[in-house]
Amino acid sequence: DGALAAVLAADPKAVVVVAAAKAPSEDFPDRADEPPAAAPPVAAALQRRICTSGGWNLASEACGRLRVLRPLPVSELRALARASVAVLDPTVAGHADGLLLAAQEHVPVVSRRSGVVDALVGRGQALVADDDAAFGRAALRLATQKDLRRTAVAAARANADVLFGNDGGGDARG
């Protein structure tokens, strides 16, 4: 929560979109037993929590730039990733779905340190943040430094080729 709040506070133009797959089994059949993404009331609670609790107390203008979407089909998540400056992955736990989706779609990543992220960092696709403020600064750098973004997109394209073969996902704009 704090990492996303830091992104919104760091850049007055930033829009953060929180999205999840409609069903984990859609692209990950080995995880068919997992529950689906959060229902709309849970999404609204998440938005309230990020905007008003945890000591962040975002201004209403910044909170208005946080969008918590309904669960989406994976095809729509892919399109959303391609239209993004970066995929933000502020959690240190999880299945790395966002990171793999970013690699498939040639999108840079801002993330917490983890084994998967360390592999992407070594290839230049990810910026790693060890705390909330650093997370916000890393996202801002990707949004404002075109050369850094171009380098990260090129690295993401190369990562997709290594991870998925030459037929990897879409193409993010540099």
Short mmCIF file of N, CA and C in Angstrom, two decimals:
data_model
loop_
_atom_site.label_atom_id
_atom_site.label_comp_id
_atom_site.label_asym_id
_atom_site.label_seq_id
_atom_site.Cartn_x
_atom_site.Cartn_y
_atom_site.Cartn_z
N ASP A 1 0.82 -1.20 0.00
CA ASP A 1 0.00 0.00 0.00
C ASP A 1 0.86 1.26 0.00
N GLY A 2 1.87 1.26 0.86
CA GLY A 2 2.74 2.43 0.97
C GLY A 2 3.51 2.69 -0.30
N ALA A 3 3.91 1.64 -1.01
CA ALA A 3 4.65 1.80 -2.26
C ALA A 3 3.77 2.48 -3.31
N LEU A 4 2.53 2.08 -3.41
CA LEU A 4 1.63 2.69 -4.38
C LEU A 4 1.32 4.14 -3.99
N ALA A 5 1.15 4.38 -2.70
CA ALA A 5 0.95 5.75 -2.22
C ALA A 5 2.17 6.60 -2.55
N ALA A 6 3.37 6.04 -2.42
CA ALA A 6 4.61 6.78 -2.72
C ALA A 6 4.68 7.16 -4.19
N VAL A 7 4.23 6.27 -5.07
CA VAL A 7 4.21 6.59 -6.51
C VAL A 7 3.27 7.76 -6.76
N LEU A 8 2.08 7.71 -6.19
CA LEU A 8 1.11 8.79 -6.40
C LEU A 8 1.61 10.11 -5.82
N ALA A 9 2.29 10.05 -4.69
CA ALA A 9 2.81 11.27 -4.06
C ALA A 9 4.01 11.82 -4.82
N ALA A 10 4.81 10.95 -5.43
CA ALA A 10 6.04 11.38 -6.11
C ALA A 10 5.78 12.09 -7.43
N ASP A 11 4.71 11.75 -8.11
CA ASP A 11 4.47 12.29 -9.45
C ASP A 11 3.03 12.78 -9.56
N PRO A 12 2.83 14.09 -9.70
CA PRO A 12 1.47 14.61 -9.79
C PRO A 12 0.73 14.19 -11.05
N LYS A 13 1.43 13.57 -12.01
CA LYS A 13 0.78 13.09 -13.23
C LYS A 13 0.53 11.59 -13.20
N ALA A 14 1.07 10.90 -12.20
CA ALA A 14 0.96 9.44 -12.15
C ALA A 14 -0.47 8.99 -11.94
N VAL A 15 -0.82 7.92 -12.62
CA VAL A 15 -2.06 7.22 -12.39
C VAL A 15 -1.66 5.78 -12.11
N VAL A 16 -2.09 5.26 -10.96
CA VAL A 16 -1.79 3.88 -10.60
C VAL A 16 -3.05 3.06 -10.77
N VAL A 17 -2.94 1.98 -11.52
CA VAL A 17 -4.07 1.09 -11.75
C VAL A 17 -3.76 -0.25 -11.09
N VAL A 18 -4.65 -0.67 -10.21
CA VAL A 18 -4.53 -1.96 -9.55
C VAL A 18 -5.50 -2.90 -10.25
N ALA A 19 -4.96 -3.99 -10.77
CA ALA A 19 -5.79 -4.94 -11.50
C ALA A 19 -5.32 -6.35 -11.19
N ALA A 20 -6.24 -7.28 -11.29
CA ALA A 20 -5.93 -8.69 -11.08
C ALA A 20 -6.68 -9.50 -12.12
N ALA A 21 -6.21 -10.70 -12.35
CA ALA A 21 -6.87 -11.59 -13.30
C ALA A 21 -8.22 -12.03 -12.74
N LYS A 22 -9.15 -12.23 -13.66
CA LYS A 22 -10.49 -12.67 -13.27
C LYS A 22 -10.43 -14.01 -12.54
N ALA A 23 -9.62 -14.91 -13.04
CA ALA A 23 -9.46 -16.22 -12.41
C ALA A 23 -8.01 -16.65 -12.58
N PRO A 24 -7.35 -17.07 -11.50
CA PRO A 24 -5.95 -17.49 -11.62
C PRO A 24 -5.75 -18.59 -12.64
N SER A 25 -6.75 -19.43 -12.84
CA SER A 25 -6.59 -20.58 -13.73
C SER A 25 -6.62 -20.18 -15.21
N GLU A 26 -6.98 -18.94 -15.53
CA GLU A 26 -7.12 -18.54 -16.93
C GLU A 26 -5.82 -18.74 -17.71
N ASP A 27 -4.72 -18.29 -17.18
CA ASP A 27 -3.44 -18.49 -17.83
C ASP A 27 -2.52 -19.41 -17.02
N PHE A 28 -2.96 -19.77 -15.83
CA PHE A 28 -2.14 -20.58 -14.95
C PHE A 28 -2.96 -21.78 -14.47
N PRO A 29 -3.19 -22.78 -15.35
CA PRO A 29 -4.08 -23.90 -14.99
C PRO A 29 -3.62 -24.67 -13.76
N ASP A 30 -2.33 -24.62 -13.43
CA ASP A 30 -1.84 -25.33 -12.26
C ASP A 30 -2.32 -24.68 -10.96
N ARG A 31 -2.94 -23.52 -11.06
CA ARG A 31 -3.41 -22.82 -9.87
C ARG A 31 -4.93 -22.68 -9.87
N ALA A 32 -5.61 -23.63 -10.48
CA ALA A 32 -7.07 -23.56 -10.62
C ALA A 32 -7.79 -23.59 -9.27
N ASP A 33 -7.12 -24.09 -8.22
CA ASP A 33 -7.77 -24.18 -6.92
C ASP A 33 -7.74 -22.86 -6.16
N GLU A 34 -7.07 -21.84 -6.69
CA GLU A 34 -6.99 -20.55 -5.99
C GLU A 34 -8.28 -19.76 -6.17
N PRO A 35 -8.60 -18.92 -5.21
CA PRO A 35 -9.82 -18.11 -5.34
C PRO A 35 -9.64 -17.03 -6.41
N PRO A 36 -10.74 -16.56 -6.99
CA PRO A 36 -10.65 -15.49 -7.99
C PRO A 36 -10.22 -14.18 -7.34
N ALA A 37 -9.92 -13.20 -8.16
CA ALA A 37 -9.49 -11.88 -7.67
C ALA A 37 -10.59 -11.24 -6.84
N ALA A 38 -10.21 -10.17 -6.16
CA ALA A 38 -11.11 -9.49 -5.22
C ALA A 38 -12.39 -9.00 -5.89
N ALA A 39 -13.48 -9.15 -5.17
CA ALA A 39 -14.76 -8.62 -5.63
C ALA A 39 -14.78 -7.10 -5.48
N PRO A 40 -15.70 -6.40 -6.16
CA PRO A 40 -15.74 -4.92 -6.08
C PRO A 40 -15.73 -4.34 -4.67
N PRO A 41 -16.46 -4.91 -3.67
CA PRO A 41 -16.37 -4.32 -2.33
C PRO A 41 -14.95 -4.40 -1.74
N VAL A 42 -14.24 -5.47 -2.05
CA VAL A 42 -12.87 -5.60 -1.57
C VAL A 42 -11.98 -4.57 -2.26
N ALA A 43 -12.19 -4.35 -3.55
CA ALA A 43 -11.43 -3.35 -4.29
C ALA A 43 -11.65 -1.96 -3.71
N ALA A 44 -12.89 -1.64 -3.37
CA ALA A 44 -13.20 -0.34 -2.77
C ALA A 44 -12.51 -0.19 -1.41
N ALA A 45 -12.49 -1.27 -0.64
CA ALA A 45 -11.82 -1.23 0.65
C ALA A 45 -10.32 -1.03 0.47
N LEU A 46 -9.75 -1.67 -0.55
CA LEU A 46 -8.32 -1.48 -0.83
C LEU A 46 -8.04 -0.02 -1.18
N GLN A 47 -8.87 0.59 -1.99
CA GLN A 47 -8.66 1.98 -2.36
C GLN A 47 -8.75 2.88 -1.12
N ARG A 48 -9.73 2.64 -0.27
CA ARG A 48 -9.84 3.43 0.96
C ARG A 48 -8.61 3.25 1.84
N ARG A 49 -8.14 2.01 1.95
CA ARG A 49 -6.99 1.72 2.80
C ARG A 49 -5.75 2.45 2.30
N ILE A 50 -5.51 2.43 1.00
CA ILE A 50 -4.33 3.10 0.46
C ILE A 50 -4.45 4.62 0.61
N CYS A 51 -5.65 5.12 0.44
CA CYS A 51 -5.83 6.58 0.46
C CYS A 51 -5.89 7.17 1.87
N THR A 52 -6.38 6.43 2.83
CA THR A 52 -6.65 7.07 4.12
C THR A 52 -6.02 6.42 5.33
N SER A 53 -5.39 5.28 5.18
CA SER A 53 -4.83 4.65 6.37
C SER A 53 -3.35 4.37 6.19
N GLY A 54 -2.77 3.75 7.16
CA GLY A 54 -1.35 3.41 7.08
C GLY A 54 -0.44 4.62 7.20
N GLY A 55 -0.99 5.76 7.58
CA GLY A 55 -0.17 6.95 7.73
C GLY A 55 0.09 7.71 6.44
N TRP A 56 -0.49 7.27 5.31
CA TRP A 56 -0.22 7.95 4.04
C TRP A 56 -1.14 9.13 3.83
N ASN A 57 -2.41 8.97 4.15
CA ASN A 57 -3.38 10.06 4.02
C ASN A 57 -3.15 10.88 2.76
N LEU A 58 -3.29 10.23 1.63
CA LEU A 58 -3.10 10.91 0.36
C LEU A 58 -4.12 12.02 0.18
N ALA A 59 -3.69 13.08 -0.46
CA ALA A 59 -4.62 14.16 -0.79
C ALA A 59 -5.69 13.59 -1.71
N SER A 60 -6.86 14.20 -1.70
CA SER A 60 -7.96 13.67 -2.52
C SER A 60 -7.58 13.66 -4.00
N GLU A 61 -6.79 14.63 -4.44
CA GLU A 61 -6.36 14.66 -5.85
C GLU A 61 -5.51 13.44 -6.16
N ALA A 62 -4.55 13.11 -5.30
CA ALA A 62 -3.70 11.93 -5.52
C ALA A 62 -4.52 10.65 -5.44
N CYS A 63 -5.41 10.58 -4.48
CA CYS A 63 -6.25 9.40 -4.35
C CYS A 63 -7.14 9.22 -5.58
N GLY A 64 -7.53 10.31 -6.20
CA GLY A 64 -8.34 10.24 -7.41
C GLY A 64 -7.57 9.67 -8.60
N ARG A 65 -6.25 9.58 -8.47
CA ARG A 65 -5.44 8.99 -9.54
C ARG A 65 -5.15 7.52 -9.30
N LEU A 66 -5.77 6.94 -8.29
CA LEU A 66 -5.66 5.51 -8.01
C LEU A 66 -6.92 4.84 -8.54
N ARG A 67 -6.75 3.89 -9.43
CA ARG A 67 -7.88 3.17 -10.01
C ARG A 67 -7.77 1.70 -9.61
N VAL A 68 -8.77 1.20 -8.93
CA VAL A 68 -8.82 -0.21 -8.59
C VAL A 68 -9.90 -0.82 -9.48
N LEU A 69 -9.47 -1.63 -10.44
CA LEU A 69 -10.38 -2.18 -11.43
C LEU A 69 -11.02 -3.47 -10.96
N ARG A 70 -12.13 -3.78 -11.57
CA ARG A 70 -12.76 -5.08 -11.36
C ARG A 70 -11.81 -6.15 -11.90
N PRO A 71 -11.95 -7.38 -11.46
CA PRO A 71 -11.11 -8.44 -12.02
C PRO A 71 -11.27 -8.50 -13.55
N LEU A 72 -10.15 -8.63 -14.24
CA LEU A 72 -10.13 -8.59 -15.70
C LEU A 72 -9.67 -9.91 -16.29
N PRO A 73 -10.14 -10.22 -17.50
CA PRO A 73 -9.58 -11.36 -18.22
C PRO A 73 -8.09 -11.08 -18.49
N VAL A 74 -7.29 -12.13 -18.56
CA VAL A 74 -5.86 -11.96 -18.75
C VAL A 74 -5.56 -11.19 -20.04
N SER A 75 -6.37 -11.36 -21.08
CA SER A 75 -6.13 -10.61 -22.32
C SER A 75 -6.22 -9.11 -22.08
N GLU A 76 -7.13 -8.67 -21.20
CA GLU A 76 -7.25 -7.25 -20.88
C GLU A 76 -6.09 -6.79 -19.99
N LEU A 77 -5.62 -7.67 -19.10
CA LEU A 77 -4.45 -7.33 -18.29
C LEU A 77 -3.24 -7.12 -19.19
N ARG A 78 -3.11 -7.95 -20.22
CA ARG A 78 -1.99 -7.81 -21.16
C ARG A 78 -2.06 -6.45 -21.87
N ALA A 79 -3.23 -6.08 -22.32
CA ALA A 79 -3.40 -4.79 -23.01
C ALA A 79 -3.10 -3.63 -22.05
N LEU A 80 -3.54 -3.75 -20.82
CA LEU A 80 -3.28 -2.72 -19.82
C LEU A 80 -1.78 -2.61 -19.56
N ALA A 81 -1.09 -3.73 -19.45
CA ALA A 81 0.36 -3.70 -19.25
C ALA A 81 1.07 -3.03 -20.43
N ARG A 82 0.66 -3.35 -21.64
CA ARG A 82 1.30 -2.75 -22.82
C ARG A 82 1.11 -1.23 -22.86
N ALA A 83 0.02 -0.75 -22.32
CA ALA A 83 -0.26 0.69 -22.32
C ALA A 83 0.40 1.41 -21.15
N SER A 84 1.05 0.67 -20.27
CA SER A 84 1.62 1.23 -19.04
C SER A 84 3.07 1.65 -19.22
N VAL A 85 3.50 2.59 -18.38
CA VAL A 85 4.92 2.94 -18.31
C VAL A 85 5.69 1.79 -17.68
N ALA A 86 5.10 1.16 -16.66
CA ALA A 86 5.76 0.05 -15.97
C ALA A 86 4.71 -0.76 -15.24
N VAL A 87 5.06 -2.02 -14.98
CA VAL A 87 4.26 -2.85 -14.09
C VAL A 87 4.87 -2.67 -12.71
N LEU A 88 4.02 -2.28 -11.75
CA LEU A 88 4.47 -2.07 -10.38
C LEU A 88 4.16 -3.32 -9.58
N ASP A 89 5.15 -3.88 -8.93
CA ASP A 89 4.97 -5.08 -8.13
C ASP A 89 5.54 -4.82 -6.74
N PRO A 90 4.74 -4.18 -5.85
CA PRO A 90 5.27 -3.77 -4.56
C PRO A 90 5.35 -4.87 -3.52
N THR A 91 4.87 -6.07 -3.82
CA THR A 91 4.87 -7.11 -2.81
C THR A 91 6.12 -7.97 -2.90
N VAL A 92 6.54 -8.50 -1.78
CA VAL A 92 7.70 -9.40 -1.78
C VAL A 92 7.24 -10.86 -1.84
N ALA A 93 5.94 -11.09 -1.73
CA ALA A 93 5.40 -12.44 -1.81
C ALA A 93 4.57 -12.57 -3.08
N GLY A 94 4.12 -13.75 -3.37
CA GLY A 94 3.27 -13.95 -4.52
C GLY A 94 3.90 -14.88 -5.53
N HIS A 95 3.19 -15.06 -6.62
CA HIS A 95 3.61 -16.01 -7.65
C HIS A 95 4.35 -15.36 -8.80
N ALA A 96 4.64 -14.08 -8.73
CA ALA A 96 5.35 -13.35 -9.77
C ALA A 96 4.56 -13.26 -11.07
N ASP A 97 3.25 -13.38 -10.99
CA ASP A 97 2.43 -13.30 -12.19
C ASP A 97 2.61 -11.97 -12.91
N GLY A 98 2.62 -10.87 -12.15
CA GLY A 98 2.78 -9.55 -12.77
C GLY A 98 4.13 -9.41 -13.45
N LEU A 99 5.16 -9.98 -12.85
CA LEU A 99 6.49 -9.91 -13.44
C LEU A 99 6.56 -10.72 -14.73
N LEU A 100 5.96 -11.90 -14.72
CA LEU A 100 5.96 -12.72 -15.94
C LEU A 100 5.12 -12.08 -17.03
N LEU A 101 3.98 -11.51 -16.66
CA LEU A 101 3.15 -10.81 -17.63
C LEU A 101 3.93 -9.64 -18.23
N ALA A 102 4.64 -8.90 -17.39
CA ALA A 102 5.45 -7.78 -17.88
C ALA A 102 6.51 -8.27 -18.85
N ALA A 103 7.15 -9.38 -18.54
CA ALA A 103 8.17 -9.92 -19.45
C ALA A 103 7.53 -10.32 -20.77
N GLN A 104 6.38 -10.97 -20.72
CA GLN A 104 5.70 -11.38 -21.95
C GLN A 104 5.31 -10.18 -22.81
N GLU A 105 4.95 -9.08 -22.16
CA GLU A 105 4.46 -7.91 -22.89
C GLU A 105 5.53 -6.84 -23.09
N HIS A 106 6.78 -7.14 -22.74
CA HIS A 106 7.92 -6.23 -22.95
C HIS A 106 7.77 -4.93 -22.18
N VAL A 107 7.36 -5.02 -20.91
CA VAL A 107 7.11 -3.84 -20.09
C VAL A 107 8.11 -3.82 -18.92
N PRO A 108 8.72 -2.67 -18.64
CA PRO A 108 9.60 -2.55 -17.47
C PRO A 108 8.85 -2.80 -16.17
N VAL A 109 9.60 -3.11 -15.12
CA VAL A 109 9.02 -3.45 -13.82
C VAL A 109 9.69 -2.61 -12.73
N VAL A 110 8.89 -2.16 -11.77
CA VAL A 110 9.41 -1.63 -10.51
C VAL A 110 8.91 -2.60 -9.46
N SER A 111 9.83 -3.13 -8.66
CA SER A 111 9.45 -4.18 -7.73
C SER A 111 10.29 -4.17 -6.46
N ARG A 112 9.85 -4.96 -5.51
CA ARG A 112 10.63 -5.25 -4.32
C ARG A 112 11.63 -6.34 -4.68
N ARG A 113 12.66 -6.46 -3.89
CA ARG A 113 13.69 -7.47 -4.16
C ARG A 113 13.12 -8.88 -3.92
N SER A 114 13.37 -9.77 -4.87
CA SER A 114 13.01 -11.18 -4.77
C SER A 114 13.86 -11.94 -5.77
N GLY A 115 13.83 -13.24 -5.73
CA GLY A 115 14.62 -14.03 -6.67
C GLY A 115 14.27 -13.76 -8.11
N VAL A 116 12.96 -13.69 -8.41
CA VAL A 116 12.52 -13.44 -9.79
C VAL A 116 12.96 -12.04 -10.22
N VAL A 117 12.76 -11.07 -9.35
CA VAL A 117 13.13 -9.69 -9.70
C VAL A 117 14.63 -9.57 -9.89
N ASP A 118 15.40 -10.23 -9.04
CA ASP A 118 16.86 -10.16 -9.19
C ASP A 118 17.30 -10.65 -10.55
N ALA A 119 16.63 -11.68 -11.08
CA ALA A 119 16.96 -12.17 -12.43
C ALA A 119 16.63 -11.11 -13.49
N LEU A 120 15.50 -10.43 -13.33
CA LEU A 120 15.13 -9.39 -14.29
C LEU A 120 16.03 -8.17 -14.17
N VAL A 121 16.45 -7.84 -12.94
CA VAL A 121 17.34 -6.70 -12.73
C VAL A 121 18.66 -6.95 -13.45
N GLY A 122 19.15 -8.17 -13.32
CA GLY A 122 20.40 -8.51 -13.99
C GLY A 122 20.31 -8.35 -15.49
N ARG A 123 19.12 -8.41 -16.02
CA ARG A 123 18.91 -8.25 -17.46
C ARG A 123 18.46 -6.83 -17.81
N GLY A 124 18.26 -5.96 -16.81
CA GLY A 124 17.94 -4.56 -17.08
C GLY A 124 16.47 -4.21 -17.20
N GLN A 125 15.56 -5.16 -16.99
CA GLN A 125 14.14 -4.89 -17.14
C GLN A 125 13.53 -4.25 -15.91
N ALA A 126 14.07 -4.54 -14.73
CA ALA A 126 13.44 -4.12 -13.49
C ALA A 126 14.29 -3.13 -12.72
N LEU A 127 13.59 -2.22 -12.05
CA LEU A 127 14.22 -1.35 -11.05
C LEU A 127 13.75 -1.87 -9.70
N VAL A 128 14.67 -2.02 -8.76
CA VAL A 128 14.34 -2.59 -7.46
C VAL A 128 14.30 -1.48 -6.42
N ALA A 129 13.30 -1.55 -5.57
CA ALA A 129 13.15 -0.59 -4.48
C ALA A 129 13.09 -1.36 -3.18
N ASP A 130 13.85 -0.90 -2.19
CA ASP A 130 13.87 -1.57 -0.90
C ASP A 130 12.92 -0.95 0.12
N ASP A 131 12.34 0.22 -0.20
CA ASP A 131 11.36 0.81 0.69
C ASP A 131 10.36 1.61 -0.15
N ASP A 132 9.31 2.09 0.51
CA ASP A 132 8.22 2.77 -0.22
C ASP A 132 8.70 4.01 -0.97
N ALA A 133 9.51 4.84 -0.34
CA ALA A 133 9.98 6.07 -0.99
C ALA A 133 10.82 5.73 -2.22
N ALA A 134 11.68 4.74 -2.13
CA ALA A 134 12.50 4.33 -3.28
C ALA A 134 11.63 3.78 -4.39
N PHE A 135 10.55 3.11 -4.04
CA PHE A 135 9.60 2.60 -5.02
C PHE A 135 9.01 3.75 -5.83
N GLY A 136 8.57 4.79 -5.13
CA GLY A 136 8.02 5.97 -5.81
C GLY A 136 9.04 6.64 -6.71
N ARG A 137 10.28 6.78 -6.23
CA ARG A 137 11.33 7.40 -7.04
C ARG A 137 11.66 6.57 -8.28
N ALA A 138 11.69 5.23 -8.14
CA ALA A 138 12.00 4.37 -9.28
C ALA A 138 10.91 4.47 -10.35
N ALA A 139 9.66 4.47 -9.93
CA ALA A 139 8.56 4.60 -10.89
C ALA A 139 8.63 5.96 -11.60
N LEU A 140 8.94 7.00 -10.84
CA LEU A 140 9.05 8.34 -11.42
C LEU A 140 10.19 8.40 -12.45
N ARG A 141 11.31 7.75 -12.14
CA ARG A 141 12.44 7.72 -13.09
C ARG A 141 12.03 7.04 -14.39
N LEU A 142 11.31 5.92 -14.32
CA LEU A 142 10.87 5.26 -15.54
C LEU A 142 9.90 6.13 -16.33
N ALA A 143 9.07 6.87 -15.63
CA ALA A 143 8.08 7.71 -16.31
C ALA A 143 8.71 8.94 -16.95
N THR A 144 9.80 9.44 -16.39
CA THR A 144 10.34 10.72 -16.86
C THR A 144 11.65 10.62 -17.64
N GLN A 145 12.35 9.52 -17.52
CA GLN A 145 13.64 9.38 -18.20
C GLN A 145 13.49 8.42 -19.38
N LYS A 146 13.31 9.01 -20.56
CA LYS A 146 13.03 8.20 -21.76
C LYS A 146 14.14 7.21 -22.08
N ASP A 147 15.41 7.60 -21.88
CA ASP A 147 16.51 6.67 -22.17
C ASP A 147 16.47 5.46 -21.24
N LEU A 148 16.18 5.69 -19.97
CA LEU A 148 16.06 4.59 -19.02
C LEU A 148 14.92 3.67 -19.43
N ARG A 149 13.81 4.27 -19.81
CA ARG A 149 12.65 3.48 -20.24
C ARG A 149 12.96 2.66 -21.49
N ARG A 150 13.60 3.31 -22.48
CA ARG A 150 13.96 2.58 -23.71
C ARG A 150 14.86 1.38 -23.40
N THR A 151 15.83 1.58 -22.52
CA THR A 151 16.74 0.51 -22.13
C THR A 151 15.97 -0.62 -21.45
N ALA A 152 15.05 -0.27 -20.55
CA ALA A 152 14.27 -1.27 -19.84
C ALA A 152 13.34 -2.03 -20.78
N VAL A 153 12.74 -1.33 -21.76
CA VAL A 153 11.87 -1.99 -22.74
C VAL A 153 12.68 -2.96 -23.60
N ALA A 154 13.87 -2.53 -24.03
CA ALA A 154 14.74 -3.42 -24.81
C ALA A 154 15.12 -4.65 -24.00
N ALA A 155 15.43 -4.44 -22.71
CA ALA A 155 15.76 -5.57 -21.85
C ALA A 155 14.55 -6.49 -21.67
N ALA A 156 13.37 -5.91 -21.54
CA ALA A 156 12.15 -6.72 -21.41
C ALA A 156 11.93 -7.55 -22.66
N ARG A 157 12.17 -6.98 -23.82
CA ARG A 157 12.03 -7.72 -25.08
C ARG A 157 13.01 -8.89 -25.11
N ALA A 158 14.25 -8.64 -24.71
CA ALA A 158 15.25 -9.71 -24.68
C ALA A 158 14.87 -10.78 -23.64
N ASN A 159 14.36 -10.34 -22.49
CA ASN A 159 13.92 -11.30 -21.47
C ASN A 159 12.82 -12.20 -22.00
N ALA A 160 11.86 -11.61 -22.72
CA ALA A 160 10.76 -12.40 -23.28
C ALA A 160 11.29 -13.44 -24.25
N ASP A 161 12.27 -13.05 -25.07
CA ASP A 161 12.86 -14.00 -26.02
C ASP A 161 13.52 -15.16 -25.28
N VAL A 162 14.22 -14.85 -24.17
CA VAL A 162 14.89 -15.89 -23.40
C VAL A 162 13.88 -16.76 -22.65
N LEU A 163 12.89 -16.13 -22.03
CA LEU A 163 11.93 -16.86 -21.20
C LEU A 163 10.88 -17.61 -22.01
N PHE A 164 10.43 -17.00 -23.11
CA PHE A 164 9.26 -17.54 -23.81
C PHE A 164 9.53 -17.88 -25.27
N GLY A 165 10.70 -17.65 -25.79
CA GLY A 165 10.98 -17.85 -27.21
C GLY A 165 10.64 -16.59 -27.98
N ASN A 166 10.92 -16.55 -29.24
CA ASN A 166 10.72 -15.35 -30.06
C ASN A 166 9.28 -14.93 -30.24
N ASP A 167 8.33 -15.76 -29.88
CA ASP A 167 6.92 -15.40 -30.07
C ASP A 167 6.30 -14.77 -28.84
N GLY A 168 7.12 -14.20 -27.91
CA GLY A 168 6.63 -13.57 -26.69
C GLY A 168 5.46 -12.65 -26.95
N GLY A 169 4.94 -12.01 -25.93
CA GLY A 169 3.71 -11.23 -25.99
C GLY A 169 3.74 -10.05 -26.93
N GLY A 170 3.16 -8.96 -26.49
CA GLY A 170 3.00 -7.76 -27.32
C GLY A 170 4.24 -6.91 -27.32
N ASP A 171 4.03 -5.60 -27.43
CA ASP A 171 5.17 -4.69 -27.52
C ASP A 171 4.81 -3.39 -26.82
N ALA A 172 5.54 -3.06 -25.79
CA ALA A 172 5.32 -1.78 -25.11
C ALA A 172 6.00 -0.67 -25.89
N ARG A 173 5.43 0.49 -25.85
CA ARG A 173 6.03 1.62 -26.56
C ARG A 173 7.19 2.19 -25.75
N GLY A 174 8.27 2.55 -26.42
CA GLY A 174 9.45 3.09 -25.74
C GLY A 174 9.47 4.56 -25.64
#
